[in-house]
Short mmCIF file of C-alpha atoms in Angstrom, two decimals:
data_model
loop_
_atom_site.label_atom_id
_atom_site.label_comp_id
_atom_site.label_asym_id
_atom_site.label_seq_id
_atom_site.Cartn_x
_atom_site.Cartn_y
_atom_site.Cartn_z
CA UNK A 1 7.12 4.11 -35.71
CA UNK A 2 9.78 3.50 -33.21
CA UNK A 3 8.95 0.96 -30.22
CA UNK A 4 10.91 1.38 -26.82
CA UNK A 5 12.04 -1.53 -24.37
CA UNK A 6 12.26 -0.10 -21.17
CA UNK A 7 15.20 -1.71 -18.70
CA UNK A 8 16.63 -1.22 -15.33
CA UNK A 9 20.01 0.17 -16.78
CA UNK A 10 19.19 1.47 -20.51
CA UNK A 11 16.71 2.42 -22.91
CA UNK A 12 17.05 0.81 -26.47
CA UNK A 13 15.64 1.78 -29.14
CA UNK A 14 14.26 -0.21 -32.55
CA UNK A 15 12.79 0.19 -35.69
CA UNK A 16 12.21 -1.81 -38.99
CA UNK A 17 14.67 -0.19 -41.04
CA UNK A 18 17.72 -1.22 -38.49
CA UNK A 19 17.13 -4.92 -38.32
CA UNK A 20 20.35 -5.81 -38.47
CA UNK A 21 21.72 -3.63 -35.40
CA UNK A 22 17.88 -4.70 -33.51
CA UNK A 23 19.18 -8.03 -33.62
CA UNK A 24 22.71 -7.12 -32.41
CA UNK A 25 21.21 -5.37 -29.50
CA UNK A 26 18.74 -8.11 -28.65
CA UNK A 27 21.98 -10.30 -28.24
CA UNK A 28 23.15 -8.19 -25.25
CA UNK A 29 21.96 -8.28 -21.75
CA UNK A 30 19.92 -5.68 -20.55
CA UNK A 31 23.05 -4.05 -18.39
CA UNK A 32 25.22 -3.38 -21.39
CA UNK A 33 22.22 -1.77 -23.40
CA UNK A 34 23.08 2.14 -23.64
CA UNK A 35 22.90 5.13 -26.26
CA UNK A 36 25.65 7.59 -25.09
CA UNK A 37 25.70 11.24 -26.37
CA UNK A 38 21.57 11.10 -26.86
CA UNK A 39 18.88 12.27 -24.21
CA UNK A 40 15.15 10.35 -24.93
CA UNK A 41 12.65 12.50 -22.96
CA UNK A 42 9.22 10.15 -22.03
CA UNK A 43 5.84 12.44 -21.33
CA UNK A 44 2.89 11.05 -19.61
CA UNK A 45 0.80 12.63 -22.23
CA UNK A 46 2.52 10.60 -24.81
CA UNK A 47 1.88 7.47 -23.18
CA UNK A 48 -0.67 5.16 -23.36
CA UNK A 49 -2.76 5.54 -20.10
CA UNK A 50 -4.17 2.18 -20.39
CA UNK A 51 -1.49 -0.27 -18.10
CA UNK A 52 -2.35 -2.92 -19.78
CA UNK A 53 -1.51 -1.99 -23.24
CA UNK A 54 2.14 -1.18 -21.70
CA UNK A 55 4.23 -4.47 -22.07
CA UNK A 56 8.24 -3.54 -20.35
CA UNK A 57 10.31 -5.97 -21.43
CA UNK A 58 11.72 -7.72 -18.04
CA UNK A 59 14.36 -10.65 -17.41
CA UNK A 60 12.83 -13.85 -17.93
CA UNK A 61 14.22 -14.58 -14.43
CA UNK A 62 15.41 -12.84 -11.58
CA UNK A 63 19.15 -11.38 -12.48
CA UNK A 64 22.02 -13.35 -10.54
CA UNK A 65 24.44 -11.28 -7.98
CA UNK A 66 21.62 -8.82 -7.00
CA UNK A 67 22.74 -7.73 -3.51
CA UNK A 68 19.65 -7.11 -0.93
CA UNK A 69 18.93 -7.15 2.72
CA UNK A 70 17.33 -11.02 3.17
CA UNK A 71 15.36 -8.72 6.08
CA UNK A 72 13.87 -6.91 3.45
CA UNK A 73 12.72 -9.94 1.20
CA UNK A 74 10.73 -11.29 4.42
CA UNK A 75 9.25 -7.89 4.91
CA UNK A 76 8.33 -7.23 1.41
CA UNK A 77 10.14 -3.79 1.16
CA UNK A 78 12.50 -2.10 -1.37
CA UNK A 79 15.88 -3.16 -1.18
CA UNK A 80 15.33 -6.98 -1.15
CA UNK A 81 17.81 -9.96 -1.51
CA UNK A 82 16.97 -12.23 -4.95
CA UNK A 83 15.39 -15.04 -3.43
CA UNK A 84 14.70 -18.62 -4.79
CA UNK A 85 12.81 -20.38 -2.36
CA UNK A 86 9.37 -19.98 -3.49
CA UNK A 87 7.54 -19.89 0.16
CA UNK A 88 9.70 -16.74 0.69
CA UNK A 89 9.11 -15.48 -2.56
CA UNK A 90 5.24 -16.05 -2.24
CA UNK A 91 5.24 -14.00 2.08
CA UNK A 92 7.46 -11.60 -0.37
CA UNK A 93 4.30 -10.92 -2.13
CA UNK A 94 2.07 -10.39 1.01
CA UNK A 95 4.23 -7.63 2.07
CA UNK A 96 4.34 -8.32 5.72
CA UNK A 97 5.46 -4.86 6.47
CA UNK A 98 2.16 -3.79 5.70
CA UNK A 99 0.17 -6.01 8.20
CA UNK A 100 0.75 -4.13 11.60
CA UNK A 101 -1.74 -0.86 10.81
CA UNK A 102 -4.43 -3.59 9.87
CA UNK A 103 -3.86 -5.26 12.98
CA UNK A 104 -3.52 -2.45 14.54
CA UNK A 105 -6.77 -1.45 13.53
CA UNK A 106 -8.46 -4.29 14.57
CA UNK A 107 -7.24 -3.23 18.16
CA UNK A 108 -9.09 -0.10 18.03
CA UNK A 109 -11.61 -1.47 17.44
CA UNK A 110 -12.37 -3.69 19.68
CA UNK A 111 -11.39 -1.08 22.33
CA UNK A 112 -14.03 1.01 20.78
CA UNK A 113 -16.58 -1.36 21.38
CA UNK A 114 -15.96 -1.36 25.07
CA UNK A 115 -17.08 -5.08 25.67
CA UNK A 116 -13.43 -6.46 25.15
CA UNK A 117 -12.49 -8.95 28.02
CA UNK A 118 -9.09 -10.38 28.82
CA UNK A 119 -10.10 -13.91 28.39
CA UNK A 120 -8.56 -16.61 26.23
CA UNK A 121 -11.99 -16.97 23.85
CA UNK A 122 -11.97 -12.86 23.44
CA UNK A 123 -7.96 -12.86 23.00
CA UNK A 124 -8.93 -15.65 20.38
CA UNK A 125 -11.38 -14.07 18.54
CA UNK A 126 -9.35 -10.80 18.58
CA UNK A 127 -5.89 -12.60 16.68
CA UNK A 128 -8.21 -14.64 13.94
CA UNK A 129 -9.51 -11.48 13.68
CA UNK A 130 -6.34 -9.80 13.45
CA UNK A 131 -5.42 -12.55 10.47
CA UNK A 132 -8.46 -11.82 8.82
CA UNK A 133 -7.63 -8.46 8.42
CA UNK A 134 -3.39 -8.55 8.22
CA UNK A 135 -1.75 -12.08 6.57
CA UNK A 136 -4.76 -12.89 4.45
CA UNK A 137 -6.55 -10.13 2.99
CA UNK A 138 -3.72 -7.59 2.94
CA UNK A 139 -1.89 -10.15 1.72
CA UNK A 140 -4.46 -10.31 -0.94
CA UNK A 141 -4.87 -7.46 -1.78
CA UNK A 142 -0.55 -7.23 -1.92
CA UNK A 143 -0.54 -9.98 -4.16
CA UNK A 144 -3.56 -8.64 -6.37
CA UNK A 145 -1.65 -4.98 -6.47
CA UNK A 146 1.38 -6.59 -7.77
CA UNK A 147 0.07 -8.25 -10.37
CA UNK A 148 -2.00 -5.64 -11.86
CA UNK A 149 1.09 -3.38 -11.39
CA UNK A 150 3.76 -5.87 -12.72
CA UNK A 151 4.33 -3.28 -15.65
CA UNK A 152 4.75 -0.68 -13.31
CA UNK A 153 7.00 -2.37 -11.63
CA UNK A 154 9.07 -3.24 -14.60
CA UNK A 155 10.27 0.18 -14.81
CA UNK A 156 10.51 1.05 -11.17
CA UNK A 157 11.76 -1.91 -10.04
CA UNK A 158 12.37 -4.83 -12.32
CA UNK A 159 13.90 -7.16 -9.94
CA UNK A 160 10.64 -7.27 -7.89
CA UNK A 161 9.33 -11.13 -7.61
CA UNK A 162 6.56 -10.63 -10.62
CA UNK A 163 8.97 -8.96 -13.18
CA UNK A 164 11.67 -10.77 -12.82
CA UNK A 165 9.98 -14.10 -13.53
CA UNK A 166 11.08 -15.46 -10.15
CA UNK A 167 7.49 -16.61 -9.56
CA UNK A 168 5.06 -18.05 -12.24
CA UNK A 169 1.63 -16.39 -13.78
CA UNK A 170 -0.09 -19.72 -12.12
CA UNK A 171 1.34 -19.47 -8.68
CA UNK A 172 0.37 -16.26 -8.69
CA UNK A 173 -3.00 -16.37 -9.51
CA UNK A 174 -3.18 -19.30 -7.01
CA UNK A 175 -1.84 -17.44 -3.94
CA UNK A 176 -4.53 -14.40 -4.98
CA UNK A 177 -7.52 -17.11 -4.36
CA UNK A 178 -6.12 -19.04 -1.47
CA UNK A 179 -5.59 -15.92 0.22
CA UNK A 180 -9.25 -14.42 -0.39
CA UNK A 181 -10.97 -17.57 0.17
CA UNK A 182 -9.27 -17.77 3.38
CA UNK A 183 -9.68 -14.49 4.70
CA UNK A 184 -13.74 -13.97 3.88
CA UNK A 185 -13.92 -17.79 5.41
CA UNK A 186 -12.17 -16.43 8.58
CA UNK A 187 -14.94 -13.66 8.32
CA UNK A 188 -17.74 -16.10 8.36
CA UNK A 189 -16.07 -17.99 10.76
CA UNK A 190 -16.44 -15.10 13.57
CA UNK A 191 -19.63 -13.88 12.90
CA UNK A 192 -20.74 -18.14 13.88
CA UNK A 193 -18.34 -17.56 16.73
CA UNK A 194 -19.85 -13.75 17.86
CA UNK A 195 -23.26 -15.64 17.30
CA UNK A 196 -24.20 -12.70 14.94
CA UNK A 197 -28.24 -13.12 13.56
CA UNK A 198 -26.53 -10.70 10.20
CA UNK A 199 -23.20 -11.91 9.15
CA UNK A 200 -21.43 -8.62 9.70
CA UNK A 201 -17.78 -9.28 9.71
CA UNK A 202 -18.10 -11.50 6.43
CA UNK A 203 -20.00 -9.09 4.67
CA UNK A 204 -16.72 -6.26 5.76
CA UNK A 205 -14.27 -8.44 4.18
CA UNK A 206 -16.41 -8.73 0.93
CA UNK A 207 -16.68 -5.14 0.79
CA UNK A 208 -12.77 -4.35 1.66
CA UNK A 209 -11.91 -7.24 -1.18
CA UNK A 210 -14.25 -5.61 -3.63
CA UNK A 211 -12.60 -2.25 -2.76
CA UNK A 212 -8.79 -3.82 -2.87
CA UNK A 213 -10.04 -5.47 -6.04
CA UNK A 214 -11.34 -2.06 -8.14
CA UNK A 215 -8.42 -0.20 -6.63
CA UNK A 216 -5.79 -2.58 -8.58
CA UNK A 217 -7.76 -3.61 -11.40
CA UNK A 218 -9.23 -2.25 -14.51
CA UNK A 219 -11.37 -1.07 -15.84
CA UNK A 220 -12.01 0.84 -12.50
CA UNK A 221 -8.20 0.91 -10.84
CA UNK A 222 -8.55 3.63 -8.53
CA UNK A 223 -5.24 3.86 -7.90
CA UNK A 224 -4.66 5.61 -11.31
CA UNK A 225 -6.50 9.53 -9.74
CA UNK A 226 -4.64 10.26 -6.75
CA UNK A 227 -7.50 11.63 -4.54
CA UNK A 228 -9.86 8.50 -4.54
CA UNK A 229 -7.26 5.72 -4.69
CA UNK A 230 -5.35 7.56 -1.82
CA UNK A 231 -8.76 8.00 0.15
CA UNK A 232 -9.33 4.24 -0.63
CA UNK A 233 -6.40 3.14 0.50
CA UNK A 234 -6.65 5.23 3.69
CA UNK A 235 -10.14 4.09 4.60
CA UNK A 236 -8.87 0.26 4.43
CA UNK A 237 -6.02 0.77 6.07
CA UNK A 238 -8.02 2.51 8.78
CA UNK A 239 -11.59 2.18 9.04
CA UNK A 240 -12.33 -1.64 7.33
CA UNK A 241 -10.03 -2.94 10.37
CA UNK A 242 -11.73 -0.68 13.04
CA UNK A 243 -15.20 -1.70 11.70
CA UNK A 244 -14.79 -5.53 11.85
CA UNK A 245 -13.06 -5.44 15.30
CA UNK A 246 -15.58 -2.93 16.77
CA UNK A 247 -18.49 -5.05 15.11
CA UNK A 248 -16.39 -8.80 16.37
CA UNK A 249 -17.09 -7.50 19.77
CA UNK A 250 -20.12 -4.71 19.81
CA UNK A 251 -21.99 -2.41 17.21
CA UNK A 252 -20.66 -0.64 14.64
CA UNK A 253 -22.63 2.62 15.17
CA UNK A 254 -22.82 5.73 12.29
CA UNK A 255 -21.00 7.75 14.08
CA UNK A 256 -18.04 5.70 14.59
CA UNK A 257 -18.47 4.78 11.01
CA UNK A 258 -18.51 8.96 9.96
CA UNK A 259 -15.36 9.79 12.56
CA UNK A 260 -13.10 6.69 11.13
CA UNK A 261 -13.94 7.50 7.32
CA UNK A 262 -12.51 11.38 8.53
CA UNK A 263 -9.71 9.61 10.00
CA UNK A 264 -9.02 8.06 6.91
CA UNK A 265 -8.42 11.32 5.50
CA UNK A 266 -5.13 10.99 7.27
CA UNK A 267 -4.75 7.77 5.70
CA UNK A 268 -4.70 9.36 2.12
CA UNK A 269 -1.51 11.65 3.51
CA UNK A 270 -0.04 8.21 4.42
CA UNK A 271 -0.90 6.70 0.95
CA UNK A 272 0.56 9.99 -1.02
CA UNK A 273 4.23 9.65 1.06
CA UNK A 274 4.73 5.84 -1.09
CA UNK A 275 3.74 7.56 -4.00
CA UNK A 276 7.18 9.70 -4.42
CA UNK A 277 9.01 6.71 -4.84
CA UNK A 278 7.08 5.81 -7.73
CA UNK A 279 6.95 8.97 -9.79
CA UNK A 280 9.41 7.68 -12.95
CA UNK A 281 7.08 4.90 -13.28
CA UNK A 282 3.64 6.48 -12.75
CA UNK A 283 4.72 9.52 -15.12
CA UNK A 284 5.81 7.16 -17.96
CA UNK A 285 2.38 5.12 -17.63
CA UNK A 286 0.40 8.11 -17.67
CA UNK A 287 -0.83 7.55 -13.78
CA UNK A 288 -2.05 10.46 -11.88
CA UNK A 289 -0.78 10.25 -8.41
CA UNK A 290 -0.70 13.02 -6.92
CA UNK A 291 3.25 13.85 -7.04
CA UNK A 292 2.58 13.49 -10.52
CA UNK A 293 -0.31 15.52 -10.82
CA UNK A 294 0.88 18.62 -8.53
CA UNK A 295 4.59 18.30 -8.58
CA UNK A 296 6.67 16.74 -5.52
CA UNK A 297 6.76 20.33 -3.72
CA UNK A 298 3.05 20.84 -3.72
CA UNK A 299 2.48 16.76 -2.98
CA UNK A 300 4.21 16.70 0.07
CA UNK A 301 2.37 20.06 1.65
CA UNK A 302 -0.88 18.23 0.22
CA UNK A 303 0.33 15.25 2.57
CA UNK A 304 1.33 16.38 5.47
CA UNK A 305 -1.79 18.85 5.33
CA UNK A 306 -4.15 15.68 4.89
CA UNK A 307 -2.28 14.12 7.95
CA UNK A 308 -2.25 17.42 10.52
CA UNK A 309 -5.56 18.91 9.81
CA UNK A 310 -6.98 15.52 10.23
CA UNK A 311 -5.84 14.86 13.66
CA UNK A 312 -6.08 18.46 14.64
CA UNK A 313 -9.73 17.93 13.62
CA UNK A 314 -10.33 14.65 15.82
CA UNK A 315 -8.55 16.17 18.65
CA UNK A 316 -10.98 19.32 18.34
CA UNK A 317 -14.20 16.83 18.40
CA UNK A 318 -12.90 15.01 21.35
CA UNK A 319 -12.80 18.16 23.50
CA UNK A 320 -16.35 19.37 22.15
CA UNK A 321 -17.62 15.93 22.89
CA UNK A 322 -16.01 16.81 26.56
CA UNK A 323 -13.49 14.76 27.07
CA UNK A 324 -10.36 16.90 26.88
CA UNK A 325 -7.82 14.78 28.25
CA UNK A 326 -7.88 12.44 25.46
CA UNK A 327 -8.01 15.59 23.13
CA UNK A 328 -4.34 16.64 24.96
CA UNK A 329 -3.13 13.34 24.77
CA UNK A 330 -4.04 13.28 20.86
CA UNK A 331 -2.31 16.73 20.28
CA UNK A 332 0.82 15.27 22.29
CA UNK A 333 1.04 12.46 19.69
CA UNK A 334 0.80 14.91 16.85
CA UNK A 335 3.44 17.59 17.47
CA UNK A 336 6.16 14.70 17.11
CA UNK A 337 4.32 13.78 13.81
CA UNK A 338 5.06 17.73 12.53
CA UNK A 339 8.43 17.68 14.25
CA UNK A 340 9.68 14.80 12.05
CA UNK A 341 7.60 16.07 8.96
CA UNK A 342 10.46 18.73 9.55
CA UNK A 343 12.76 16.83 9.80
CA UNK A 344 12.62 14.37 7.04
CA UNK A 345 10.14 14.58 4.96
CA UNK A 346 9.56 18.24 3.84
CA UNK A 347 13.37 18.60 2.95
CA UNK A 348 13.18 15.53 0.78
CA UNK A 349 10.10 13.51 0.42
CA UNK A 350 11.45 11.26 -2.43
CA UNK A 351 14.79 10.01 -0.48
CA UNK A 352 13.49 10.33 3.35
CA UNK A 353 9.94 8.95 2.81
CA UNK A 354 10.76 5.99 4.73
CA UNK A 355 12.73 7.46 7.05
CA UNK A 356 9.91 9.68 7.80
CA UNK A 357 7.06 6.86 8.30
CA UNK A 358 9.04 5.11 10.55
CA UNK A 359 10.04 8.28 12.82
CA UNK A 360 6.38 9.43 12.73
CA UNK A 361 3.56 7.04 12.10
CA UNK A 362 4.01 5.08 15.70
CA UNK A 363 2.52 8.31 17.04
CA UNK A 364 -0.16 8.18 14.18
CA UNK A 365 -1.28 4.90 15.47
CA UNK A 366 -1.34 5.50 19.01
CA UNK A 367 -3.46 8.77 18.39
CA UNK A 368 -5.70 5.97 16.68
CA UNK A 369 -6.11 4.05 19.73
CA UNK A 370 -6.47 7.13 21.78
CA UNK A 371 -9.38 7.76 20.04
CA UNK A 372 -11.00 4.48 20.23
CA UNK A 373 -10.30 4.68 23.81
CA UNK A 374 -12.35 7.86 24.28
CA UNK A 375 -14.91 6.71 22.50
CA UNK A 376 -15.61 3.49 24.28
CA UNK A 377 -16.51 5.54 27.42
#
């Protein structure tokens, strides 16, 4: 039976009867690898669905000449410059791009709790808390993603740090631990600081590393069904950071925990739109995100659905819970979110998805802190 090397440019194709034309090919770089005149067509049913069982064939090293933004390499985004330097390679990995919701979140909640003060030890407590929840343990669970999706990545974009070879197994594994260890001791740390009697914070960033943890890795990898990876995703994007800043500097009551986990229903929207970049990849490896599943046209309604109702729902329970001026305000920070959903991301999710999240989700986040504002009171 046929085996198939996957590359960024062609598809090759061996067997054990053509040996001698295998080894011709294998003699070529990867660019000038291509069948003309033939069409190969690659089902996710005909795939294994177990990732690790998948081995792409990548460069041993990052190719020479790739052009990039050097912007992009420090942000961790698509489009990044081939870099050498190892320090930027490894803040590459930790996706820095990603911190601000975390942070973010970690705002909320601390104006949730409604005993936030403008002093330098409650400003203090606020930013470790902030790089509890951003640098280190998003950048953990960054780091831990791309590893476990370095096959994935192979296909969708083989010039990414991990595929290419730029950075070793080793230093890999390495940054994973330094980054955990630091972020649950930065947990500890503030529940000594808080003076907590039950270690609250600490135990949140056990939890939310568990959760990053079964959401990369198998056997679990929640990522591979659309719903509960996306919801997982969502929740520690949005509630984990809420919880530990709300708990850093009050009490983390159930219903604040029930309205944030409804919130993080929006979150899943969010999670879906980077999933339509990563179709060709997820549909070869058998992975079931939702684009995948339903088919880009019915994805993006699912999305933008998940993201509307949600805050059409919070913005309901604010004026039943009597305060409708932050329910106004919340609906004033949505209609620019459909207006750009419009806009962008309806007519073409797969080419204007980032487009779209950086038009709408600033008034995503400040509906967040809207919220936590009208519940501190």
């Amino acid at each position: 039976m046929a085996s198939s090397l996957l590359h960024g440019h062609g598809l090759a194709l061996t067997s054990h009867a053509t040996t001698t034309n295998s080894q011709k090919i294998r003699n070529l770089p990867c660019h000038q690898i291509y069948l003309p005149r033939k069409r190969f067509t690659i089902r996710a049913a005909d795939t294994d669905t177990d990732t690790d069982k998948v081995k792409p064939v990548v460069p041993d090293k990052a190719p020479a000449g790739t052009k990039g933004s050097s912007i992009n390499q420090l942000l961790g985004i698509k489009g990044a410059k081939e870099e050498t330097d190892i320090w930027k390679i490894r803040l590459q990995l930790t996706k820095p791009v990603t911190w601000p919701p975390l942070v973010w979140g970690v705002v909320c909640g601390a104006a949730a709790s409604g005993n936030f003060q403008w002093n330098i030890e409650d400003v203090a407590k606020a930013i470790t808390c902030m790089i509890m929840s951003g640098p280190c343990l998003t950048g953990y669970t960054q780091t831990l993603n791309d590893w476990y999706d370095r096959d994935i990545d192979a296909i969708n974009e083989p010039y990414r740090p991990i595929p290419s070879g730029a950075i070793s197994e080793n230093e890999v594994i390495t940054q994973i631990w330094v980054l955990l260890l630091g972020g649950l001791g930065l947990g500890a740390l503030l529940d000594v600081w808080a003076g907590h009697k039950f270690p609250i914070v600490f135990y949140l960033a056990v939890g939310g590393s568990l959760l990053s943890y079964i959401y990369s890795a198998p056997p679990l990898k929640l990522k591979q069904n659309g719903w509960i990876g996306n919801f997982a995703l969502g929740a520690s994007y949005i509630s984990l950071p809420w919880w530990a800043g709300q708990a850093l500097f009050g009490e983390l009551t159930p219903d604040i925990i029930v309205l944030t986990l409804l919130y993080s229903i929006a979150g899943l929207g969010i999670a879906i739109v980077n999933d339509f970049k990563s179709i060709e990849g997820d549909r070869t490896l058998g992975l079931q995100s939702l684009p995948v599943a339903f088919g880009v046209e019915t994805a993006k309604w699912i999305c933008v659905g998940a993201i509307d109702i949600t805050q059409l729902s919070i913005a309901a329970y604010l004026l039943g819970s009597g305060k409708p001026y932050y329910a106004l305000a919340l609906l004033g920070l949505i209609l620019p979110q459909v207006y750009f959903q419009f806009q962008y991301f309806l007519k073409d999710p797969v080419k204007n998805d980032v487009k779209y999240q950086a038009s709408a989700q600033p008034f995503l986040v400040l509906g967040l802190l809207v919220t936590a504002l009208a519940t501190s009171h």
